[in-house]
XYZ file of N, CA and C in Angstrom:
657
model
N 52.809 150.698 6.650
C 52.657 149.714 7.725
C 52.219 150.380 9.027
N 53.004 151.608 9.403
C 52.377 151.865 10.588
C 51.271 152.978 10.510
N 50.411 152.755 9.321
C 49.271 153.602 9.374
C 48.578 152.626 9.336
N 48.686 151.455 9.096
C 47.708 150.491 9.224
C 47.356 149.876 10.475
N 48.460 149.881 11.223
C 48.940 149.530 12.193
C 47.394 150.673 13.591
N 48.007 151.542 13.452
C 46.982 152.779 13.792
C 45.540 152.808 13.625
N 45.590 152.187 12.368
C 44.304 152.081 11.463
C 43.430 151.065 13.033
N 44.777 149.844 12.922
C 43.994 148.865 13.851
C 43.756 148.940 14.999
N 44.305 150.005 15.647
C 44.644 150.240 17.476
C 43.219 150.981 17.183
N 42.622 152.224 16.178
C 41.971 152.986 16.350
C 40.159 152.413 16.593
N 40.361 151.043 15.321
C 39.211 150.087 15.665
C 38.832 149.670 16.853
N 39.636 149.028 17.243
C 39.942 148.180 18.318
C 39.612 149.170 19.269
N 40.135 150.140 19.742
C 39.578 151.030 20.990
C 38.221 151.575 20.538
N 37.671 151.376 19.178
C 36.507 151.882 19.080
C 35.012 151.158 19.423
N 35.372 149.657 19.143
C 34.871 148.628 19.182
C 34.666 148.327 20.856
N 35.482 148.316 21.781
C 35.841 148.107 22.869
C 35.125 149.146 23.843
N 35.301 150.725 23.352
C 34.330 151.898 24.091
C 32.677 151.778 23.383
N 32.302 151.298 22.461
C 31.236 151.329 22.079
C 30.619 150.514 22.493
N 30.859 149.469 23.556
C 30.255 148.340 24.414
C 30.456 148.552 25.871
N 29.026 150.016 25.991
C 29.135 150.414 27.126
C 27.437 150.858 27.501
N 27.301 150.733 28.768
C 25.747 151.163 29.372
C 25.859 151.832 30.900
N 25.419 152.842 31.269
C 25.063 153.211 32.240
C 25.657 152.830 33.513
N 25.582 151.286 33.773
C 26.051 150.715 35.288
C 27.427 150.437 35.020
N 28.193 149.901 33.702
C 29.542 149.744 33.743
C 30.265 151.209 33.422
N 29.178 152.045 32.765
C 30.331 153.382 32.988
C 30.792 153.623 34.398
N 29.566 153.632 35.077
C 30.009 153.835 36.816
C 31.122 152.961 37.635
N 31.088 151.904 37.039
C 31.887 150.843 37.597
C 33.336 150.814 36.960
N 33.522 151.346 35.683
C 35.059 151.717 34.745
C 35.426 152.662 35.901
N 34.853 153.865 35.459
C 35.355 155.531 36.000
C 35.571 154.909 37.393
N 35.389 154.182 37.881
C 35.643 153.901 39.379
C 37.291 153.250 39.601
N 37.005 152.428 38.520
C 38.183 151.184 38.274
C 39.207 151.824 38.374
N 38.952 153.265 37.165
C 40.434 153.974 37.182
C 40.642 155.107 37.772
N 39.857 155.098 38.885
C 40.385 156.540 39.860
C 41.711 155.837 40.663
N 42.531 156.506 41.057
C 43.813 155.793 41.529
C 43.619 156.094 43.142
N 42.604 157.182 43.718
C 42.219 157.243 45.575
C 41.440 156.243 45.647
N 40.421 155.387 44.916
C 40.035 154.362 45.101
C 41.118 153.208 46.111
N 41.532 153.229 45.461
C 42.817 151.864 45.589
C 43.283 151.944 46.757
N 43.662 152.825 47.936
C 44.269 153.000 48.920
C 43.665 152.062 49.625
N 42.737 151.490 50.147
C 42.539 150.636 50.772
C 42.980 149.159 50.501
N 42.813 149.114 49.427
C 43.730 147.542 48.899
C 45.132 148.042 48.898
N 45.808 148.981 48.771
C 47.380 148.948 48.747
C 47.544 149.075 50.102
N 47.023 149.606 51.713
C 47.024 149.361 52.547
C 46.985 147.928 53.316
N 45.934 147.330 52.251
C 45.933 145.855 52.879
C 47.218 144.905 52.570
N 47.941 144.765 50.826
C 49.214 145.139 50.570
C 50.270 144.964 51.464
N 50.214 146.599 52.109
C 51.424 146.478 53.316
C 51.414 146.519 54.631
N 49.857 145.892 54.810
C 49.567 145.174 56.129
C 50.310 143.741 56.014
N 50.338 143.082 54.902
C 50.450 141.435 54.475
C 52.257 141.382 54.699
N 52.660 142.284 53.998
C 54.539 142.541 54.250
C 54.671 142.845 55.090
N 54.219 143.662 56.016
C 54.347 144.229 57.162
C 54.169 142.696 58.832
N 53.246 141.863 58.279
C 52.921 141.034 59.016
C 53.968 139.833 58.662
N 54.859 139.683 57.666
C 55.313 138.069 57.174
C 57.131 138.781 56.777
N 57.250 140.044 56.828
C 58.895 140.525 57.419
C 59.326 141.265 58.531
N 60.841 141.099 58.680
C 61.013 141.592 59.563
C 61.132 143.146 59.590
N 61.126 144.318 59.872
C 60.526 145.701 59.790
C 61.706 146.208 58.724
N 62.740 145.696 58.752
C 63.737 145.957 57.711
C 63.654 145.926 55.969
N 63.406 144.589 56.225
C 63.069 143.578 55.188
C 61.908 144.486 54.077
N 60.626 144.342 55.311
C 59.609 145.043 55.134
C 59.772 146.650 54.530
N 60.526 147.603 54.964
C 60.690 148.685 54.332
C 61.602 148.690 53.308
N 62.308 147.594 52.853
C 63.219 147.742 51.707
C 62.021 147.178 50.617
N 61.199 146.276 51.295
C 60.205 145.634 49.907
C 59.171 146.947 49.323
N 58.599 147.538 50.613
C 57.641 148.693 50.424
C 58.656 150.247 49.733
N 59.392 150.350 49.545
C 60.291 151.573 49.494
C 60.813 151.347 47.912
N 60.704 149.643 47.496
C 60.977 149.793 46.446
C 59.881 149.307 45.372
N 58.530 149.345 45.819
C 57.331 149.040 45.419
C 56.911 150.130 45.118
N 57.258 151.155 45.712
C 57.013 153.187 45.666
C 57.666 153.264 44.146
N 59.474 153.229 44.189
C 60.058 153.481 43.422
C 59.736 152.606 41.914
N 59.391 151.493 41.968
C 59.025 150.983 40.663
C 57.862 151.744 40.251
N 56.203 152.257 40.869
C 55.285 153.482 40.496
C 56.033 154.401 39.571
N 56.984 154.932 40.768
C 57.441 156.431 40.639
C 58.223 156.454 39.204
N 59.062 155.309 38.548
C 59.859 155.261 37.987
C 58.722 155.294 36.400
N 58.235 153.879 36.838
C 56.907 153.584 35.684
C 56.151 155.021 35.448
N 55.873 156.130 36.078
C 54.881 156.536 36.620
C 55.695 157.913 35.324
N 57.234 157.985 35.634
C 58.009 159.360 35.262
C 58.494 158.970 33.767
N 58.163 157.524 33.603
C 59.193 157.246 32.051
C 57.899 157.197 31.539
N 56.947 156.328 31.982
C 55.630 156.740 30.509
C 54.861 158.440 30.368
N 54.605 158.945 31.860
C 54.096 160.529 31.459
C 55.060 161.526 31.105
N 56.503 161.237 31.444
C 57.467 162.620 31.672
C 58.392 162.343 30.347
N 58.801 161.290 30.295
C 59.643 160.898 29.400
C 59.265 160.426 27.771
N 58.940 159.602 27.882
C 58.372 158.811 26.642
C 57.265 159.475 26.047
N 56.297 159.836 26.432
C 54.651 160.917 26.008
C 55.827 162.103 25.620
N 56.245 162.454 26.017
C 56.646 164.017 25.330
C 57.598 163.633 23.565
N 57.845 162.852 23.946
C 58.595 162.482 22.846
C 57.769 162.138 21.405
N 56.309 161.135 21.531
C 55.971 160.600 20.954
C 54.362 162.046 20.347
N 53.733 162.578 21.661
C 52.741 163.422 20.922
C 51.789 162.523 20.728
N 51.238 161.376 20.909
C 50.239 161.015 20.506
C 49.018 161.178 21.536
N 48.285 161.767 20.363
C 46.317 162.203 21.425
C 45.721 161.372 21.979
N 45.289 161.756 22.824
C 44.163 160.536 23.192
C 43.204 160.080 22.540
N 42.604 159.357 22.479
C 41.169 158.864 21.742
C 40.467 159.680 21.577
N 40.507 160.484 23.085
C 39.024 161.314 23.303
C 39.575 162.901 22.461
N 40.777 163.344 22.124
C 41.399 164.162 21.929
C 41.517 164.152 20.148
N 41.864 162.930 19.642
C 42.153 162.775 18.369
C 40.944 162.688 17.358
N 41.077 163.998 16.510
C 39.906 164.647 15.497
C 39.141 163.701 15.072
N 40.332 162.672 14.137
C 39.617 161.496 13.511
C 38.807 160.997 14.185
N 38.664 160.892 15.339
C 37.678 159.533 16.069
C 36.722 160.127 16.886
N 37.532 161.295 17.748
C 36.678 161.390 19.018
C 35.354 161.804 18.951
N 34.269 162.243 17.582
C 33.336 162.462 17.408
C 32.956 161.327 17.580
N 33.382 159.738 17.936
C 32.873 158.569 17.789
C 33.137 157.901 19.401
N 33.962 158.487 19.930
C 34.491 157.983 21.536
C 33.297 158.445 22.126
N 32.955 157.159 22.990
C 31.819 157.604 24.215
C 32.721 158.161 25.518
N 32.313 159.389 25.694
C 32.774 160.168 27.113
C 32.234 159.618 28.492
N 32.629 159.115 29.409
C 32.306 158.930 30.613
C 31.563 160.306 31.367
N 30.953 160.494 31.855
C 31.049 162.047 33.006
C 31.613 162.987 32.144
N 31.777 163.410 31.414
C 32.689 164.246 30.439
C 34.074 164.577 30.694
N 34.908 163.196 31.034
C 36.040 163.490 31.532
C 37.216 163.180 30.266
N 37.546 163.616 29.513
C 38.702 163.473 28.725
C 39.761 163.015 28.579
N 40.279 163.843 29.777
C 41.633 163.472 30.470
C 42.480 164.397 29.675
N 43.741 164.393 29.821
C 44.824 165.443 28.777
C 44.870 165.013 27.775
N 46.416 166.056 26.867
C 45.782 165.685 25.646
C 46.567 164.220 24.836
N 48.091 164.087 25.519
C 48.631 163.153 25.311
C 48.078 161.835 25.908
N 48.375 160.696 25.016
C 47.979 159.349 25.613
C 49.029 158.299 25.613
N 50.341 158.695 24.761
C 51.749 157.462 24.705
C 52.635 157.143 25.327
N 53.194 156.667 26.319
C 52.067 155.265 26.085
C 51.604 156.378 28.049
N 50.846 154.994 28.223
C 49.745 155.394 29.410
C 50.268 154.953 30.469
N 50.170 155.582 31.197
C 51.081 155.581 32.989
C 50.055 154.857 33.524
N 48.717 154.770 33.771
C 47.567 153.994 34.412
C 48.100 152.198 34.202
N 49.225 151.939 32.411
C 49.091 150.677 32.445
C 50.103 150.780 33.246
N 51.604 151.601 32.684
C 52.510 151.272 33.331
C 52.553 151.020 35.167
N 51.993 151.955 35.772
C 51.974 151.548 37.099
C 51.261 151.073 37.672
N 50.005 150.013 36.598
C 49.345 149.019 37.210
C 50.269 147.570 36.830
N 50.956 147.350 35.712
C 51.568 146.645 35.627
C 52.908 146.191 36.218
N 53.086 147.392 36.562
C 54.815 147.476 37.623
C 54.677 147.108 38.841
N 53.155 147.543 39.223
C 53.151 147.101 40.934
C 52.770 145.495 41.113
N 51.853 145.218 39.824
C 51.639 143.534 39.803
C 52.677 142.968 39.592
N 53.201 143.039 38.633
C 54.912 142.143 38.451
C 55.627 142.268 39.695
N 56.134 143.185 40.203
C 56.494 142.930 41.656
C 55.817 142.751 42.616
N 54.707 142.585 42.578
C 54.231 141.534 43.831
C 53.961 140.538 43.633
N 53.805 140.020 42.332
C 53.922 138.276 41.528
C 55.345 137.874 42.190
N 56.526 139.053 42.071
C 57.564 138.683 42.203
C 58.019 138.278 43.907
N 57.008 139.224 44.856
C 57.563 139.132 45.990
C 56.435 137.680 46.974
N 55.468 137.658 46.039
C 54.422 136.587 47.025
C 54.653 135.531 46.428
N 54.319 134.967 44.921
C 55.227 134.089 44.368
C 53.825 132.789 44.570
N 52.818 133.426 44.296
C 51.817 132.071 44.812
C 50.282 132.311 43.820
N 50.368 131.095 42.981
C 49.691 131.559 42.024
C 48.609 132.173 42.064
N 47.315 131.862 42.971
C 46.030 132.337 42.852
C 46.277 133.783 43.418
N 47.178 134.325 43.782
C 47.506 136.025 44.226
C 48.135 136.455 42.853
N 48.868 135.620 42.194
C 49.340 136.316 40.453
C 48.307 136.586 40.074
N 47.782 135.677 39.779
C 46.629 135.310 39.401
C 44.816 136.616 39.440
N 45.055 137.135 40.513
C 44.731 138.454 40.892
C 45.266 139.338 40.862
N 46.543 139.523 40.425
C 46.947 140.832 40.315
C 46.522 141.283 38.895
N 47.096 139.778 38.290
C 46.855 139.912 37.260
C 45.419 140.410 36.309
N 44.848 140.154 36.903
C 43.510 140.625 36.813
C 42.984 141.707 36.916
N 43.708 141.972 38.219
C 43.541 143.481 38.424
C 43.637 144.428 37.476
N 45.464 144.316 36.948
C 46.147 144.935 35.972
C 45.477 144.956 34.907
N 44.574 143.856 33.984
C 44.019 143.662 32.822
C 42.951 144.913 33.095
N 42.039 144.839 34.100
C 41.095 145.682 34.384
C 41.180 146.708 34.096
N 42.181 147.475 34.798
C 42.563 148.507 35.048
C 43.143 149.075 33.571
N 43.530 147.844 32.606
C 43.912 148.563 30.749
C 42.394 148.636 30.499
N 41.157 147.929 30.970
C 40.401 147.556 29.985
C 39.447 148.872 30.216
N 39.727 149.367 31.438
C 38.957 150.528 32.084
C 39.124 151.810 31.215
N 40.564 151.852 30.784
C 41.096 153.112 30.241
C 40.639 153.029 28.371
N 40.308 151.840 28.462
C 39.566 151.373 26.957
C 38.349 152.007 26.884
N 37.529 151.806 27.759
C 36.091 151.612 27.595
C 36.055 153.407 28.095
N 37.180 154.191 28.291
C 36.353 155.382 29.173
C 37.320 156.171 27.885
N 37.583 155.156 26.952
C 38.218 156.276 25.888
C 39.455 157.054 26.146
N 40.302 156.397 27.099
C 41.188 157.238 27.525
C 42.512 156.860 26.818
N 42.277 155.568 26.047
C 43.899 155.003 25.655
C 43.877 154.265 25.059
N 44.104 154.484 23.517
C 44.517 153.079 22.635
C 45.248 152.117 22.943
N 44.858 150.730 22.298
C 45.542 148.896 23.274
C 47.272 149.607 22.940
N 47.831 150.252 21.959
C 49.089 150.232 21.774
C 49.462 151.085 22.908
N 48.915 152.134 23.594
C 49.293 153.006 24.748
C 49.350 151.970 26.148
N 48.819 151.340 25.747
C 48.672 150.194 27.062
C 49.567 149.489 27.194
N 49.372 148.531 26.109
C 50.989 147.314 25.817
C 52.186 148.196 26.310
N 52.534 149.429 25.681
C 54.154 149.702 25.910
C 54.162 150.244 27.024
N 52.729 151.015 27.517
C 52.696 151.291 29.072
C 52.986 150.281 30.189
N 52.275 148.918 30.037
C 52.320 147.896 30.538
C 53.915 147.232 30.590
N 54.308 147.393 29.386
C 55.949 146.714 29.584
C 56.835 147.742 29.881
N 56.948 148.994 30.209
C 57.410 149.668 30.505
C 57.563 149.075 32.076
N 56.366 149.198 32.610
C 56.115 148.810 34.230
C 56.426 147.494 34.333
N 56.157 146.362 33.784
C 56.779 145.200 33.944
C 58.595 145.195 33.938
N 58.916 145.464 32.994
C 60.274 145.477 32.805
C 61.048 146.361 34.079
N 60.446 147.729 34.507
C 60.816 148.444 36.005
C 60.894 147.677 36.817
N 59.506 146.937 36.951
C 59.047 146.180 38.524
C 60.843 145.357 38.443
N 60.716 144.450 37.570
C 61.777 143.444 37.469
C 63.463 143.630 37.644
N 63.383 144.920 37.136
C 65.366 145.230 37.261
C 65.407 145.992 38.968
N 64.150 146.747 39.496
C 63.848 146.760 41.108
C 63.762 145.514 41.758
N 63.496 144.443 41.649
C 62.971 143.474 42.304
C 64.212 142.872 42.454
N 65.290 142.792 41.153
C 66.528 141.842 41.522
C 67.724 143.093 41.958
N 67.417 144.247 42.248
C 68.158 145.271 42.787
C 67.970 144.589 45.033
N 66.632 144.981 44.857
C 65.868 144.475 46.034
C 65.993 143.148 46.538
N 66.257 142.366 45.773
C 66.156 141.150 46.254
C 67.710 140.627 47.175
N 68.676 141.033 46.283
C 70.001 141.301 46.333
C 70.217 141.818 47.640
N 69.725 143.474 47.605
C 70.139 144.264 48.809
C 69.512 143.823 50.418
N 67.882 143.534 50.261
C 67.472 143.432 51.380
C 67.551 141.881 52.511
N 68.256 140.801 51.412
C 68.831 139.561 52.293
C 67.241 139.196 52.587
N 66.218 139.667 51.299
C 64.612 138.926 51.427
C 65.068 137.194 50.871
N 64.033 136.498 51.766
C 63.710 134.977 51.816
C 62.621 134.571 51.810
N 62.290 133.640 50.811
C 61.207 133.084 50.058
C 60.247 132.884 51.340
N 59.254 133.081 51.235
C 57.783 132.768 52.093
C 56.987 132.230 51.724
N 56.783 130.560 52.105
C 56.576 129.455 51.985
C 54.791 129.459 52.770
N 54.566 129.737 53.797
C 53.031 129.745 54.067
C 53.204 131.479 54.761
N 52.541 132.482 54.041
C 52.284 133.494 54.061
C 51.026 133.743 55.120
N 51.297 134.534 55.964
C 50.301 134.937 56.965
C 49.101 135.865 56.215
N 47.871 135.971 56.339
C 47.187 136.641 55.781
C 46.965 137.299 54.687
N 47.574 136.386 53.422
C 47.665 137.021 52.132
C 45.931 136.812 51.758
N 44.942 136.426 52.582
C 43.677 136.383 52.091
C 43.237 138.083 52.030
N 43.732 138.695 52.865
C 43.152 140.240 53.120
C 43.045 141.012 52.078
N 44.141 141.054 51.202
C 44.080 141.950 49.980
C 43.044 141.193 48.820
N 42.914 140.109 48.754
C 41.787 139.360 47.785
C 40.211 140.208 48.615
N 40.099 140.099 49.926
C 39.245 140.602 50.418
C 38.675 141.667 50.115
N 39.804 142.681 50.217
C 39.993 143.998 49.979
C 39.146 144.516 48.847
N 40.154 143.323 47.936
C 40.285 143.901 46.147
C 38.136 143.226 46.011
N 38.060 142.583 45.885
C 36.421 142.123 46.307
C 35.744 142.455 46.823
N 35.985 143.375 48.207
C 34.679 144.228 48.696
C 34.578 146.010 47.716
N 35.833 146.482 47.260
C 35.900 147.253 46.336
C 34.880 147.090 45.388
N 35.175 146.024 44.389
C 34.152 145.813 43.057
C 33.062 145.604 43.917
N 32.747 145.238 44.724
C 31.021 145.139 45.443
C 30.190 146.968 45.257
N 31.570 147.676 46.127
C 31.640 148.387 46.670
C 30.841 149.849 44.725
N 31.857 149.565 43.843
C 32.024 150.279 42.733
C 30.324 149.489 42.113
N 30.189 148.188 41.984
C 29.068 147.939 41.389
C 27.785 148.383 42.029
N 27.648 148.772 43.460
C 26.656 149.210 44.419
C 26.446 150.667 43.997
N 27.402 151.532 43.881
C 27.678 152.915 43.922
C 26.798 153.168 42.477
N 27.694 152.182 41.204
C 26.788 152.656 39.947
C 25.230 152.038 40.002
N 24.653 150.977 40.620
C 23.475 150.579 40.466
C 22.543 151.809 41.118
N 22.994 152.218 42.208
C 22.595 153.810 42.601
C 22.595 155.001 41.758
N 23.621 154.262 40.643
C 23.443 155.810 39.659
C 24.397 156.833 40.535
N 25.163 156.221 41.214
C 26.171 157.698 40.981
C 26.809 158.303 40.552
N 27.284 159.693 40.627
C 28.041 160.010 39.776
C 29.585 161.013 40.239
N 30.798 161.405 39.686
C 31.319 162.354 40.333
C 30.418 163.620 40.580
N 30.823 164.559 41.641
C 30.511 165.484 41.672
C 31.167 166.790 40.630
């Protein structure tokens, strides 16, 4: 069962990296650089920063760190050492068949994947702290991206993702009612400038699809 199982994760990421050209490699490898992002997680805790009070505000941001950090130490530090499983780009069977981005590999473990877990940990808690669908709704999106990126650049079978992903979901959530508890936070009913980070997250992909139509590349 669970060689079949394998059998199917191995398709499936094969199928998924083999539906790739030139302008979306540029636009993946972008997706999943994690210095990219600082400008949308800035905009983030411009939005908390503007709709709590400075208290409030550093108990929400302090434990938005710690759900990363946590997601970030149980899928690379903890769980990967245990399990040994290669990456796509790493594992004999296949990787003569994985398309390489830039020739970037990545290491050699892939179980499960910290990219889902702490894209999924930071969306669940901010689903949890804004609470307003068309911003779920984008995170959510985000988060999908950001698995589908690590697909297409060969970096992580869908099963490294899923348990990466609920790893970080399940964090965000036992932080959020730790947080919710401690910091005496109250529901926010018309949110001041939650348009900025949609902004943000949208001039980015402009930003990543411009860069590859130029053909760029890392240095």
């Amino acid at each position: 069962m669970l060689d079949y199982l394998i059998q199917i994760d191995q398709d499936f990421l094969l199928w998924v990296n083999s539906c790739h050209n030139t302008f979306w490699d540029g636009v993946m490898y972008l997706y999943s650089e994690k210095i990219v992002w600082v400008p949308f997680y800035v905009s983030l805790v411009y939005v908390i920063a503007k709709n709590f009070s400075w208290r409030v505000a550093l108990m929400i941001l302090a434990a938005a760190v710690l759900v990363v950090f946590v997601s970030d130490q149980l899928s690379a530090k903890v769980f990967r050492s245990w399990v040994d499983r290669y990456r796509p780009s790493h594992d004999d069977s296949i990787s003569s068949m994985v398309h390489i981005v830039f020739g970037k590999r990545g290491g050699k473990w892939s179980f499960p994947s910290s990219h889902a877990a702490n894209a999924w940990g930071l969306a669940v808690y901010l689903v949890l702290i804004f609470r307003k669908k068309w911003f779920s709704l984008l995170m959510i999106v985000w988060a999908l991206l950001m698995c589908y990126s690590r697909m297409y650049l060969g970096m992580h079978f869908f099963g490294d993702l899923l348990v990466g992903g609920l790893i970080g979901a399940l964090t965000a959530v036992l932080v959020w009612l730790i947080v919710k508890k401690l910091s005496g936070y109250q529901h926010v009913n018309h949110w001041r400038h939650l348009m900025v980070p949609a902004v943000v997250w949208l001039a980015t992909l402009v930003v990543f699809c411009v860069l590859s139509a130029c053909n760029w590349s890392p240095a």
